[in-house]
Amino acid sequence: MLMLSAAAFAVTDGATYETINGLTCENLWVFDEQHTRDAFKASALFDGATAGSGVGRSARTATTDGKIIYIGHSAETAVLERFDINTGEMLEPLALKLDGAAYAGTLAANQVGFDEYGHLYVASYDATTDRTDVSYKVYIVNQETGDLTSVGFLDFDKGKDRIDYCDVIGDLTGVEANCSILAVGSGDGSSKECYWWYLPQGETEWEGGWEGDFWIKIDETYPADQTQFSYGSMAKMVRDGSATGDLNLFYIDGFTTLPALYQNDGSMLDNIGNASFMGGEDVKSGVYPVPSSGTNGLTEAAVGDQKLFIYSLCQANDGEFGARAVIASIDADMTLESLVPMWKIPGGEKGLGETSDLGNRIHCLDRVVLPEDENGKSAMLLVTFKCYAGLGVYRIAEEGYNPQGSVEENFVANANITVNGDVIAVSETAESIEVYNVAGQKVAQVENASEIAAPATGLYIVKAVVEGAPVVKKVIVK
């Protein structure tokens, strides 16, 4: 453990990134096959495996809450590997438990993520080809105990595509907002199915998002001649609906396709093929990196006034030690035509890794906004993770950003909700504390206080408003 944490803490990718559009890019640390080879290959993220050996493929996706990076690892049983996002220190894994027993199954924690209300979730790989009365498995994770709570029955409605990964926006409990879960059909021979499960606020039953249907066929792809999305395909919901849980626009990035943007009726609105650099002379001369259709992963972001589009560039064994991503600028309207690549990460001679994962694994790109510094300058952290290859953390900031001068330990970041007996306590005085039961009913409320008595033993969702911002946590009163 000490060897791994020291290796990750001490090593960066060694690249220097120029300032572009008033933004800087800096690697804080990497823990990967190329820069920390011995430690990484001895770790649980790699298992000392070679491609195709049947092991080492079980650490698939990563997410972060801004403090800890969580990586879903499904070996004999499922755990969440954990890293300190600022230092790279490898923390104790969180063992997952379902109904008091170790959580297990084929890629039981294939997808990890957070909803907009702070709920950490895991979702399983699903390979059923002819489904009847079968539910897609998504669970909320207790970050202290590892206990899992099902979000409810996610009906397939006889959809036949396999699902590797999903995306979530809104509130998985349905207490604070609606929730949408989106997934795209994957696997060899997939027929371009897209699944949308929708939970209205205050309800407990999931609905089909496509006017009552749980899945539809996607007709348009980029390139246009594709008949399937194939392995490791992903969907990513974006724009406007995140806090409310209402699907507005979403991307699909498949093994045989490149990123394309869709409206919530399944029609294509935009695609990366419209980017001006995709067919120009700069591409031929190697100035601008063009993504491979055999790698999947993207996210949208912003630092200050500059909008960003971040996409997976290549597989680990694609060219010059791959598993790289590209951070590109995009205009205020987020039109893909305006994309201009800024930095390739990792930069320099080496990417994250060179061992192929056969293209079945997503390239995770997750970001978190940092507090403004004392001069009002903005920054974000970007986590890049690829199965077999490794992970790294980058800080994208307005030029002159001073992390030491930022209010990193403000009231909201510090505000923590704990349970002591039958008392629910908030670490800072809150403007309000509200307690909801699992059915979404408010069962207790106080104003201008730091604690509240729970009405009885059980599972509750607590919302505290501190310094005008909500802090939401699920707690168990025993």
PDB file of N, CA and C in Angstrom, residues 391-423:
ATOM      1  N   LEU A 391      -4.546   5.795 -14.469  1.00  0.00           N
ATOM      2  CA  LEU A 391      -5.314   7.010 -14.259  1.00  0.00           C
ATOM      3  C   LEU A 391      -4.402   8.192 -13.965  1.00  0.00           C
ATOM      4  N   GLY A 392      -4.963   9.382 -14.143  1.00  0.00           N
ATOM      5  CA  GLY A 392      -4.240  10.609 -13.852  1.00  0.00           C
ATOM      6  C   GLY A 392      -5.211  11.723 -13.543  1.00  0.00           C
ATOM      7  N   VAL A 393      -4.708  12.785 -12.904  1.00  0.00           N
ATOM      8  CA  VAL A 393      -5.533  13.943 -12.562  1.00  0.00           C
ATOM      9  C   VAL A 393      -4.861  15.197 -13.099  1.00  0.00           C
ATOM     10  N   TYR A 394      -5.646  16.027 -13.786  1.00  0.00           N
ATOM     11  CA  TYR A 394      -5.159  17.263 -14.391  1.00  0.00           C
ATOM     12  C   TYR A 394      -5.952  18.444 -13.845  1.00  0.00           C
ATOM     13  N   ARG A 395      -5.251  19.570 -13.675  1.00  0.00           N
ATOM     14  CA  ARG A 395      -5.926  20.806 -13.277  1.00  0.00           C
ATOM     15  C   ARG A 395      -5.935  21.764 -14.457  1.00  0.00           C
ATOM     16  N   ILE A 396      -7.139  22.149 -14.879  1.00  0.00           N
ATOM     17  CA  ILE A 396      -7.326  23.131 -15.939  1.00  0.00           C
ATOM     18  C   ILE A 396      -7.782  24.418 -15.252  1.00  0.00           C
ATOM     19  N   ALA A 397      -7.073  25.530 -15.481  1.00  0.00           N
ATOM     20  CA  ALA A 397      -7.348  26.742 -14.708  1.00  0.00           C
ATOM     21  C   ALA A 397      -7.159  27.983 -15.557  1.00  0.00           C
ATOM     22  N   GLU A 398      -7.834  29.067 -15.144  1.00  0.00           N
ATOM     23  CA  GLU A 398      -7.546  30.367 -15.722  1.00  0.00           C
ATOM     24  C   GLU A 398      -6.130  30.771 -15.318  1.00  0.00           C
ATOM     25  N   GLU A 399      -5.420  31.370 -16.267  1.00  0.00           N
ATOM     26  CA  GLU A 399      -4.028  31.729 -16.017  1.00  0.00           C
ATOM     27  C   GLU A 399      -3.917  32.601 -14.767  1.00  0.00           C
ATOM     28  N   GLY A 400      -2.991  32.255 -13.883  1.00  0.00           N
ATOM     29  CA  GLY A 400      -2.804  32.979 -12.641  1.00  0.00           C
ATOM     30  C   GLY A 400      -3.592  32.424 -11.478  1.00  0.00           C
ATOM     31  N   TYR A 401      -4.362  31.349 -11.712  1.00  0.00           N
ATOM     32  CA  TYR A 401      -5.136  30.722 -10.624  1.00  0.00           C
ATOM     33  C   TYR A 401      -4.203  30.290  -9.506  1.00  0.00           C
ATOM     34  N   ASN A 402      -4.571  30.611  -8.273  1.00  0.00           N
ATOM     35  CA  ASN A 402      -3.755  30.291  -7.103  1.00  0.00           C
ATOM     36  C   ASN A 402      -4.506  29.316  -6.216  1.00  0.00           C
ATOM     37  N   PRO A 403      -4.174  28.014  -6.280  1.00  0.00           N
ATOM     38  CA  PRO A 403      -4.919  27.038  -5.463  1.00  0.00           C
ATOM     39  C   PRO A 403      -4.769  27.288  -3.976  1.00  0.00           C
ATOM     40  N   GLN A 404      -3.629  27.849  -3.548  1.00  0.00           N
ATOM     41  CA  GLN A 404      -3.448  28.139  -2.127  1.00  0.00           C
ATOM     42  C   GLN A 404      -4.335  29.298  -1.674  1.00  0.00           C
ATOM     43  N   GLY A 405      -4.753  30.108  -2.652  1.00  0.00           N
ATOM     44  CA  GLY A 405      -5.591  31.248  -2.302  1.00  0.00           C
ATOM     45  C   GLY A 405      -7.070  30.981  -2.507  1.00  0.00           C
ATOM     46  N   SER A 406      -7.433  29.736  -2.821  1.00  0.00           N
ATOM     47  CA  SER A 406      -8.843  29.409  -3.018  1.00  0.00           C
ATOM     48  C   SER A 406      -9.470  29.003  -1.697  1.00  0.00           C
ATOM     49  N   VAL A 407     -10.772  29.147  -1.626  1.00  0.00           N
ATOM     50  CA  VAL A 407     -11.483  28.819  -0.392  1.00  0.00           C
ATOM     51  C   VAL A 407     -11.856  27.338  -0.455  1.00  0.00           C
ATOM     52  N   GLU A 408     -10.861  26.466  -0.355  1.00  0.00           N
ATOM     53  CA  GLU A 408     -11.110  25.037  -0.516  1.00  0.00           C
ATOM     54  C   GLU A 408     -11.829  24.450   0.693  1.00  0.00           C
ATOM     55  N   GLU A 409     -11.653  25.049   1.856  1.00  0.00           N
ATOM     56  CA  GLU A 409     -12.317  24.531   3.046  1.00  0.00           C
ATOM     57  C   GLU A 409     -13.424  25.500   3.457  1.00  0.00           C
ATOM     58  N   ASN A 410     -14.364  25.729   2.547  1.00  0.00           N
ATOM     59  CA  ASN A 410     -15.453  26.627   2.878  1.00  0.00           C
ATOM     60  C   ASN A 410     -16.532  25.890   3.668  1.00  0.00           C
ATOM     61  N   PHE A 411     -17.573  26.607   4.072  1.00  0.00           N
ATOM     62  CA  PHE A 411     -18.589  25.992   4.909  1.00  0.00           C
ATOM     63  C   PHE A 411     -19.259  24.811   4.226  1.00  0.00           C
ATOM     64  N   VAL A 412     -19.600  24.969   2.955  1.00  0.00           N
ATOM     65  CA  VAL A 412     -20.328  23.913   2.275  1.00  0.00           C
ATOM     66  C   VAL A 412     -19.458  22.681   2.099  1.00  0.00           C
ATOM     67  N   ALA A 413     -18.180  22.878   1.715  1.00  0.00           N
ATOM     68  CA  ALA A 413     -17.289  21.727   1.558  1.00  0.00           C
ATOM     69  C   ALA A 413     -17.094  21.023   2.884  1.00  0.00           C
ATOM     70  N   ASN A 414     -17.071  21.791   3.986  1.00  0.00           N
ATOM     71  CA  ASN A 414     -16.853  21.209   5.301  1.00  0.00           C
ATOM     72  C   ASN A 414     -18.112  20.593   5.893  1.00  0.00           C
ATOM     73  N   ALA A 415     -19.260  21.083   5.480  1.00  0.00           N
ATOM     74  CA  ALA A 415     -20.502  20.643   6.096  1.00  0.00           C
ATOM     75  C   ALA A 415     -20.659  19.134   5.937  1.00  0.00           C
ATOM     76  N   ASN A 416     -20.814  18.455   7.065  1.00  0.00           N
ATOM     77  CA  ASN A 416     -20.935  17.008   7.055  1.00  0.00           C
ATOM     78  C   ASN A 416     -22.133  16.611   7.893  1.00  0.00           C
ATOM     79  N   ILE A 417     -22.848  15.597   7.457  1.00  0.00           N
ATOM     80  CA  ILE A 417     -24.038  15.117   8.154  1.00  0.00           C
ATOM     81  C   ILE A 417     -23.714  13.770   8.792  1.00  0.00           C
ATOM     82  N   THR A 418     -23.906  13.666  10.102  1.00  0.00           N
ATOM     83  CA  THR A 418     -23.595  12.441  10.833  1.00  0.00           C
ATOM     84  C   THR A 418     -24.777  12.049  11.708  1.00  0.00           C
ATOM     85  N   VAL A 419     -24.708  10.825  12.243  1.00  0.00           N
ATOM     86  CA  VAL A 419     -25.757  10.315  13.132  1.00  0.00           C
ATOM     87  C   VAL A 419     -25.124   9.898  14.446  1.00  0.00           C
ATOM     88  N   ASN A 420     -25.716  10.334  15.550  1.00  0.00           N
ATOM     89  CA  ASN A 420     -25.286   9.927  16.887  1.00  0.00           C
ATOM     90  C   ASN A 420     -26.532   9.511  17.660  1.00  0.00           C
ATOM     91  N   GLY A 421     -26.740   8.201  17.762  1.00  0.00           N
ATOM     92  CA  GLY A 421     -27.968   7.712  18.370  1.00  0.00           C
ATOM     93  C   GLY A 421     -29.158   8.032  17.494  1.00  0.00           C
ATOM     94  N   ASP A 422     -30.120   8.785  18.050  1.00  0.00           N
ATOM     95  CA  ASP A 422     -31.275   9.177  17.234  1.00  0.00           C
ATOM     96  C   ASP A 422     -31.194  10.631  16.794  1.00  0.00           C
ATOM     97  N   VAL A 423     -29.991  11.233  16.938  1.00  0.00           N
ATOM     98  CA  VAL A 423     -29.799  12.632  16.564  1.00  0.00           C
ATOM     99  C   VAL A 423     -29.016  12.722  15.254  1.00  0.00           C
TER     100      VAL A 423
END
